[in-house]
XYZ file of C-alpha atoms in Angstrom:
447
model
C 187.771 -161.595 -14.225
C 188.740 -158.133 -12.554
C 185.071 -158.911 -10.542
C 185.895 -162.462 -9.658
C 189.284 -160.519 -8.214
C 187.276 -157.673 -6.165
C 185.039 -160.593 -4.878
C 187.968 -162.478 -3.559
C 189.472 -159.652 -1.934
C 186.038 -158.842 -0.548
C 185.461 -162.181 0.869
C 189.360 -163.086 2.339
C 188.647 -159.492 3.896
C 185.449 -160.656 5.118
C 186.736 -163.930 6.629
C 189.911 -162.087 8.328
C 187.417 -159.832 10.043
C 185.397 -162.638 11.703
C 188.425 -164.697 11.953
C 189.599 -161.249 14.024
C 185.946 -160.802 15.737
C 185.370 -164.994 16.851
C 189.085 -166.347 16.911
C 187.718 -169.368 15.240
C 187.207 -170.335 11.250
C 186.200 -167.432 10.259
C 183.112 -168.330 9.958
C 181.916 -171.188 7.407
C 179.394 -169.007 5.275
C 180.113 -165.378 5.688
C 183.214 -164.930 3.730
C 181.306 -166.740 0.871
C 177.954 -164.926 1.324
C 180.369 -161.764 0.771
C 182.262 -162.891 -2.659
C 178.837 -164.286 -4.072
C 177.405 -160.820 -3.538
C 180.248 -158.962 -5.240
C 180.346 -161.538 -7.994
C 177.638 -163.974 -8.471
C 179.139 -166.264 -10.922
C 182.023 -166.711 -8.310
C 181.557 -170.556 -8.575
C 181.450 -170.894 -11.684
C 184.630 -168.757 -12.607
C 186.944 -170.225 -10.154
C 185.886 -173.805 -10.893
C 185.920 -173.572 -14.613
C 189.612 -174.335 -15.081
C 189.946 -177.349 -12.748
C 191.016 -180.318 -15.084
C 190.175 -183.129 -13.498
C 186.008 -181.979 -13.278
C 183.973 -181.428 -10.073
C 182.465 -183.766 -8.315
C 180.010 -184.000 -5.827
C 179.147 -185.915 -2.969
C 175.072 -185.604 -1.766
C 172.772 -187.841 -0.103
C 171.126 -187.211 3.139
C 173.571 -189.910 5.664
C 177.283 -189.966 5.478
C 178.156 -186.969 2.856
C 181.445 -185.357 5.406
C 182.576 -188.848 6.302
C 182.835 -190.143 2.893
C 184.180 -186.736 1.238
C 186.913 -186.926 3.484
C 187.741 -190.354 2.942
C 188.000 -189.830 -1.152
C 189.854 -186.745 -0.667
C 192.073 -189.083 0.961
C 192.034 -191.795 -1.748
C 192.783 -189.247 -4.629
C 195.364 -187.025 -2.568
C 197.444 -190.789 -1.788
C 197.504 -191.248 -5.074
C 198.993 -187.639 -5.373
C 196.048 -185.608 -7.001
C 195.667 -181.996 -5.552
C 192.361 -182.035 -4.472
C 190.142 -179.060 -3.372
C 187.468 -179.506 -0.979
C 185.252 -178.192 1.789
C 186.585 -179.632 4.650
C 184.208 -177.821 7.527
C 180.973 -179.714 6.386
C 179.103 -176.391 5.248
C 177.685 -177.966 2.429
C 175.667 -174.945 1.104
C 177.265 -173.159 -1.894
C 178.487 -169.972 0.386
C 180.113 -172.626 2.350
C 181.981 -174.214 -0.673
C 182.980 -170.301 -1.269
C 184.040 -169.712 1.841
C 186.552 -173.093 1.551
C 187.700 -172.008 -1.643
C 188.812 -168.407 -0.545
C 190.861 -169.953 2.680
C 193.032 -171.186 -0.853
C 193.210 -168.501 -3.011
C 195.742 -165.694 -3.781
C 194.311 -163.049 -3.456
C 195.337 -162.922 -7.754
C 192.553 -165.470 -8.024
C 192.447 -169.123 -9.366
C 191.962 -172.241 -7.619
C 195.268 -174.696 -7.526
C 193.629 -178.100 -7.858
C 193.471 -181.089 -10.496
C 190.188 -182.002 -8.914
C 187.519 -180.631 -6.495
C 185.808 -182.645 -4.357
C 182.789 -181.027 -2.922
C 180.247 -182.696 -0.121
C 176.816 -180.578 -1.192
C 173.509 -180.307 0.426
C 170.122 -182.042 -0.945
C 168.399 -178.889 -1.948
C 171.688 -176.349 -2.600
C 173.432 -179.326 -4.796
C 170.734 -177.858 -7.311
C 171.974 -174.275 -6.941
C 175.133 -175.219 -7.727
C 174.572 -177.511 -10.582
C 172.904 -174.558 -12.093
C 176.015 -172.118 -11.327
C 178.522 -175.149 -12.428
C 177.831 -178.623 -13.905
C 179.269 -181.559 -11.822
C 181.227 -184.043 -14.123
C 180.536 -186.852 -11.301
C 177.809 -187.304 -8.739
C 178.484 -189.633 -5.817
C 175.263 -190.437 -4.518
C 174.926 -191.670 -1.004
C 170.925 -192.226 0.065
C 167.898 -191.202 0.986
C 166.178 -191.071 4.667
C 164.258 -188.798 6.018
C 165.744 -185.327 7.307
C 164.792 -181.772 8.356
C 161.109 -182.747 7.792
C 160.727 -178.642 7.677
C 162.973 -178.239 4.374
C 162.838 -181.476 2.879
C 159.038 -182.896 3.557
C 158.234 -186.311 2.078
C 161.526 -188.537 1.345
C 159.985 -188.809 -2.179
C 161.225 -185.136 -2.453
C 164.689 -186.196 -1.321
C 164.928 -188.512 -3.807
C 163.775 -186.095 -6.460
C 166.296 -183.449 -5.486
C 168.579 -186.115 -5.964
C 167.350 -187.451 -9.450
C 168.157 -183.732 -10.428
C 171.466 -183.770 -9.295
C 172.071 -186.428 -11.620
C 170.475 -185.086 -14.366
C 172.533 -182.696 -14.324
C 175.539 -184.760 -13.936
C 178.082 -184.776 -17.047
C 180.357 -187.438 -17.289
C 179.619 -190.018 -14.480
C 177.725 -191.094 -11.555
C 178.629 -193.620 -8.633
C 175.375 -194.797 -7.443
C 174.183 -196.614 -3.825
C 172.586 -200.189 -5.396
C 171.062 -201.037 -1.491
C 168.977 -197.857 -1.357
C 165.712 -198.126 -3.667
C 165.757 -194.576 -3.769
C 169.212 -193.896 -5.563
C 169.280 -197.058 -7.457
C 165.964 -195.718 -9.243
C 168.099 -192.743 -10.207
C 169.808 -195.163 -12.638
C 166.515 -195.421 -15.222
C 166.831 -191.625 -15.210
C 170.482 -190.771 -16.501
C 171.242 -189.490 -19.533
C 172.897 -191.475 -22.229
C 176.849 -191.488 -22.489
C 176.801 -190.595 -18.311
C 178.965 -193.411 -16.877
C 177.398 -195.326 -13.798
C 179.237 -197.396 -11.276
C 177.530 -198.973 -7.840
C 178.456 -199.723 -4.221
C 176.942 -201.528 -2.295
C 176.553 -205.019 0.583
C 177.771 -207.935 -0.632
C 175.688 -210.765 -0.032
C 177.171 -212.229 3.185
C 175.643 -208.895 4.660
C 172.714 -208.378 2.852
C 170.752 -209.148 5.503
C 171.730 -205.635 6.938
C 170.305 -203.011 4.519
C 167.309 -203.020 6.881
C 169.353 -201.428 9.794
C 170.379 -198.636 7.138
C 166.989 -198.017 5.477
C 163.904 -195.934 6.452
C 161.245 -197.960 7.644
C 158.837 -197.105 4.602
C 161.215 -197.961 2.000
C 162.261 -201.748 3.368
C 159.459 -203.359 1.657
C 160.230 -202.076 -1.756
C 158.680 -204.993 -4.174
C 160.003 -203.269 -7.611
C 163.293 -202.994 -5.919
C 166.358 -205.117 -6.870
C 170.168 -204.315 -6.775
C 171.671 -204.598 -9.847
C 174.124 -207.235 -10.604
C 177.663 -206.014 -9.891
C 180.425 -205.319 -12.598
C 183.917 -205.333 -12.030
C 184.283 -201.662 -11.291
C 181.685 -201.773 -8.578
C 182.382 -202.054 -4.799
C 180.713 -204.328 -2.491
C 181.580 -204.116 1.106
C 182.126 -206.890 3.279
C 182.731 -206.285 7.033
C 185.223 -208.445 9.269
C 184.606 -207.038 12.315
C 183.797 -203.626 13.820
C 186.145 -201.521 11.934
C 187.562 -203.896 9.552
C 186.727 -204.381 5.852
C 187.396 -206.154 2.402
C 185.823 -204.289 -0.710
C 185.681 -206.818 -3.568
C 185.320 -205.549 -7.307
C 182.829 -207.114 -9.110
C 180.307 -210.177 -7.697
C 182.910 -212.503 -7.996
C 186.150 -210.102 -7.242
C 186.667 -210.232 -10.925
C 187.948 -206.687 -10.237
C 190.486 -207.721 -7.314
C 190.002 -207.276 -3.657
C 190.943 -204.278 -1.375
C 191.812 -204.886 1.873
C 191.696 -205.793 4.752
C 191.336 -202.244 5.851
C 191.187 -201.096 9.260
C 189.429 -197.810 10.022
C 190.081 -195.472 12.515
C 186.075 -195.022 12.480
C 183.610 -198.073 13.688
C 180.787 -199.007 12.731
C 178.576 -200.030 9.533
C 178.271 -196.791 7.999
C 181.904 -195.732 8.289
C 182.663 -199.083 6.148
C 179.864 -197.988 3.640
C 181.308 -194.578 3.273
C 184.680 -196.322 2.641
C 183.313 -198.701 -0.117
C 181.401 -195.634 -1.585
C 184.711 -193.444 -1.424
C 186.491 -196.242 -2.629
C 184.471 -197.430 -5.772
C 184.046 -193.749 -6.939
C 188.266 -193.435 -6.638
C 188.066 -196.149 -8.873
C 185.765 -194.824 -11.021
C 187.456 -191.381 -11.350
C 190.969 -192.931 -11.217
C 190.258 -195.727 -14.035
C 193.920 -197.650 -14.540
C 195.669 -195.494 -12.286
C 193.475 -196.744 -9.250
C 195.842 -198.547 -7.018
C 195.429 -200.521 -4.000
C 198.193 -199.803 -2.030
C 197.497 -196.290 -2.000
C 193.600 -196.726 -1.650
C 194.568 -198.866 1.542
C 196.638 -196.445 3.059
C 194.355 -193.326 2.800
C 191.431 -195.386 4.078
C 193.661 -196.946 7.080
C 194.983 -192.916 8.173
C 192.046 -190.547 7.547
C 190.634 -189.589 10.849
C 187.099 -189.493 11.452
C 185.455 -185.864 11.024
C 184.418 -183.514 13.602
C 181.737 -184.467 15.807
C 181.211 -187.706 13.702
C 182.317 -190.358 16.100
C 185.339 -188.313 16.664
C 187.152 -189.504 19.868
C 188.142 -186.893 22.283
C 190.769 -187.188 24.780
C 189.148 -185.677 28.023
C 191.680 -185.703 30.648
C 192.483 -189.087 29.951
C 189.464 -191.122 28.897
C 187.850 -191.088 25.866
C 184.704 -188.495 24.947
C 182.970 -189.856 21.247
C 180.961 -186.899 19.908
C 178.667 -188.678 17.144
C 176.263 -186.513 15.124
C 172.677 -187.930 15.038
C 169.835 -185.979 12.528
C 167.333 -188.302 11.437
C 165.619 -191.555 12.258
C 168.031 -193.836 10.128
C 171.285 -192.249 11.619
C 170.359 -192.465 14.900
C 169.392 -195.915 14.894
C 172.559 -196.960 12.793
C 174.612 -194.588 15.879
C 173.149 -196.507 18.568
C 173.785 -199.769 16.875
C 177.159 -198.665 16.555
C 177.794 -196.996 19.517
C 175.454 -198.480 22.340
C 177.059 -201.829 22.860
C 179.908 -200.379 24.495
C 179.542 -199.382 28.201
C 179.910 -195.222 28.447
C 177.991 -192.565 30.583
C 175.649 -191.383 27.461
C 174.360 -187.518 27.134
C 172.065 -186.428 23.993
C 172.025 -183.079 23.185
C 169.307 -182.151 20.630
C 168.461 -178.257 18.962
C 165.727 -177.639 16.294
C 167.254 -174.741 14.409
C 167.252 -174.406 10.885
C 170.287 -176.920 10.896
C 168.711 -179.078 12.498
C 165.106 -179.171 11.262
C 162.606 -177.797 13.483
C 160.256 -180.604 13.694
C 162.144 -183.299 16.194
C 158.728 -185.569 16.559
C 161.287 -188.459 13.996
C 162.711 -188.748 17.446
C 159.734 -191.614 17.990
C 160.703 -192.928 15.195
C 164.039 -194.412 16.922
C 164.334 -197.310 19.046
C 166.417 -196.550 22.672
C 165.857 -199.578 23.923
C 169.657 -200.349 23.314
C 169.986 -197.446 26.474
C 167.693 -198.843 28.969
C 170.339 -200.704 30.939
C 172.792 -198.342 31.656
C 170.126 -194.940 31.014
C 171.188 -191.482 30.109
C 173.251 -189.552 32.411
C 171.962 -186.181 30.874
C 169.807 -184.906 27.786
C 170.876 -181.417 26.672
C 169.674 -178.835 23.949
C 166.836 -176.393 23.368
C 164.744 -179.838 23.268
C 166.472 -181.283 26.163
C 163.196 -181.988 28.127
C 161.682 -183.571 24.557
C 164.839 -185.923 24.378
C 163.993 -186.993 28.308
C 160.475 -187.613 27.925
C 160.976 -189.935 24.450
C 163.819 -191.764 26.705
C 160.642 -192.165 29.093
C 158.281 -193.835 26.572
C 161.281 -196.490 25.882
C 162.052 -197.116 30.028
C 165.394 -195.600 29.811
C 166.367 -193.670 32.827
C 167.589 -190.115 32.460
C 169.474 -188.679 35.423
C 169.077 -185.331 34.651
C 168.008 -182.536 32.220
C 169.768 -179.330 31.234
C 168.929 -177.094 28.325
C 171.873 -174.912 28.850
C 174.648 -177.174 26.496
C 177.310 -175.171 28.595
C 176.591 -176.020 31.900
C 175.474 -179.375 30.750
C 178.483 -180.102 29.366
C 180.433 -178.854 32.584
C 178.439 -181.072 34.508
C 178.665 -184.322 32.384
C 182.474 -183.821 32.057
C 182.436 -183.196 36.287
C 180.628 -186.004 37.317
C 181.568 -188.835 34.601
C 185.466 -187.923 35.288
C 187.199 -191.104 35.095
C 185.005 -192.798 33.000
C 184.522 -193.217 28.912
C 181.759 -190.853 27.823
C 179.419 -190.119 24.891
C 177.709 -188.161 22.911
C 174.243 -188.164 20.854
C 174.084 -184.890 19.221
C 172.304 -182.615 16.591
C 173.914 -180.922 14.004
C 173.941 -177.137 15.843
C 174.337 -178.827 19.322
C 177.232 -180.383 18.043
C 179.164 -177.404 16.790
C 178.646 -175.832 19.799
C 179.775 -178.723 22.340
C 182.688 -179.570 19.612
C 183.771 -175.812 19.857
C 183.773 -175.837 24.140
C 185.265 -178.754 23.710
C 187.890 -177.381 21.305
C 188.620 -174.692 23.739
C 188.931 -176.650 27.030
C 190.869 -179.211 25.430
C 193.250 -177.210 23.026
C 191.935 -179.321 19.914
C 191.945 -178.219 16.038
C 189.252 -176.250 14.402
C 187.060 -178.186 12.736
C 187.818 -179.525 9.566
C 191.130 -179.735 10.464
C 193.258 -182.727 11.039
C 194.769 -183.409 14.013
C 198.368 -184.720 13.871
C 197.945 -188.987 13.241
C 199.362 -190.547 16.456
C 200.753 -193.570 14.131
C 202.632 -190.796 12.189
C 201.437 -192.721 9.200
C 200.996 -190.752 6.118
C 198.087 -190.912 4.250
């Protein structure tokens, strides 16, 4: 233990001196990179004594929304819950959350962690520390660089649950995840989420378009621990337990996040609560963390920009972008998409033709942004949507959008790295909270 000690001092000195040297975070992997180094079965000391197990949440779409929103769920119903709130999903990340915690004596104060993983480094940390409970989301394609064919998604995946202890919550509308099923271990509990069948007909807008004509694949019939969603209008939701809501109904809810996939994330975050929670699941409190959690940086966060409203929505793949602009698009706002290819991001950006702009052809693009700025503007070309003007600087760009859209709501399409550099200007021109940190709820509701 005196090592696991040294490596926390090592890495809280670490983060204070780029805390010191950026005047931000203190960086999201640094800190961690640091404690790993001094000790490299950090993780695995400092999460052996948490009681109430690990778990992890992993899938390529939605992982930071619906972390947040079960973090939520457990902490209403008064768990102490550590997580990694800044989205750095790779194991120095979940280091670097873990020392922002810690006296500098060591141990982690929690009765759960909660922990939003990457594809590939969920597998580095399963080998470090087992996960009691997987919560797994779905499978599209992403960073074609790192990740390649889906298949090997969906494999990194089926390892993750292999290597699952106690119990998994599984996505029944993906044929991906719900093949994971045939593959657990015996004893490992499984509960699903899922459409219910008023909305069935809507798993197409969330799937890859190589996986939608599945013939082996069926959902499975739903028990009365497992969640099935069923929107009532943009940002309101019922999830009912069981086919027949043999397991009781939740809701309504309204979300402070719109959209399709912010009520999936919900019903995921929600059935896994339950499935974690067992009898002490309640409703009430379920309702109110779901109603009050805010929607995470840069993922269809809502900026106040002198006035009007600036959405900053993270796109990365085919599937997200289409479900974003299905989201997003019908509302009238001057549009800019920024889009980078480092690592982050993936460095192949051709799943850009892939997506369907036609939803932008009215109103056009004010501005595309990003090292692949002029890439961005000639795909908008191929679809006959206008683009007013290109600029690969993001800081200028973004001075000009905000300069000549003043008065009016505004949006942004943007990658992962884009993103944390617009959401950091934006941070700094408009006084707002680092990311991964909440910003005060106007209702003053509590979660």
């Amino acid at each position: 233990m005196l090592r696991t000690t040294i490596a926390t001092l090592a890495g809280k000195t670490a983060r204070h001196a780029a805390r010191l040297k950026g005047g931000g975070a203190g960086g999201s992997a640094l800190p961690g990179l640091v404690a790993e180094r001094v000790d490299p079965a950090f993780l695995a000391h400092t999460l052996a004594d948490v009681p109430g197990g690990i778990v992890v949440v992993s899938g390529t779409n939605g992982k930071t929304t619906t972390t947040k929103m079960l973090v939520a769920i457990l902490r209403a119903h008064g768990k102490r819950v550590f997580t990694n709130p800044t989205g750095s999903n790779f194991t120095r990340g979940v280091i670097s959350a873990m020392l922002a915690e810690m006296p500098l004596r060591g141990g982690l104060e929690a009765d759960i962690a909660v922990l939003e993983l990457d594809e590939a480094h969920a597998l580095h940390f399963g080998r470090a520390v087992a996960p009691t409970h997987a919560l797994l989301l779905n499978v599209a394609r992403d960073q074609l660089d790192r990740f390649a064919e889906i298949d090997h998604t969906a494999g990194l995946l089926t390892q993750l649950a292999a290597m699952t202890t106690d119990g998994v919550v599984l996505n029944r509308d993906d044929p991906f995840v719900n093949r994971i099923a045939a593959t657990l271990a015996p004893g490992v509990d499984t509960s699903w989420f899922g459409l219910d069948a008023s909305v069935a007909d809507r798993i197409g807008e969330l799937s890859e378009h190589d996986s939608r004509e599945q013939e082996d694949f069926a959902p499975p019939a739903a028990g009365e621990r497992d969640g099935l969603l069923t929107p009532i209008d943009e940002e309101s939701l019922r999830i009912t337990f069981g086919a027949a809501g043999e397991g009781g109904v939740l809701g309504p809810v309204t979300l402070r996040q719109r959209g399709l996939a912010a009520m999936i994330n919900a019903t995921a975050a929600a059935t896994t609560a339950r499935h974690l929670l067992g009898a002490g699941f309640r409703d009430d409190a379920t309702e109110r963390a779901l109603r009050t959690v805010a929607p995470p940086f840069g993922r269809g966060e809502v900026i106040d920009v002198d006035g009007r409203p600036l959405e900053l929505v993270l796109v990365k793949n085919p599937a997200g972008f289409t479900v974003a602009l299905g989201t997003y698009a019908s509302t009238p706002a001057a549009t800019m998409i920024a889009i980078n290819d480092d690592y982050a991001d993936g460095r192949d950006v051709s799943w850009l033709y892939d997506v369907s702009f036609e939803s932008l052809r009215t109103k056009g693009v004010a501005l595309t942004s990003g090292v692949r700025g002029w890439d961005m503007a000639l795909r908008l070309q191929y679809d006959d949507v206008p683009v007013a003007a290109v600029e690969t600087d993001l800081a200028k760009a973004l001075r000009s959008f905000l300069a000549d859209h003043a008065g009016q709501p505004k949006r942004i399409f943007t990658s992962y790295t884009a993103m944390l550099a617009l959401r950091r200007m934006l941070g700094e021109r408009y006084d707002l909270p680092e990311m991964g940190v909440d910003a005060p709820d106007p209702s003053g509701d509590p979660a």
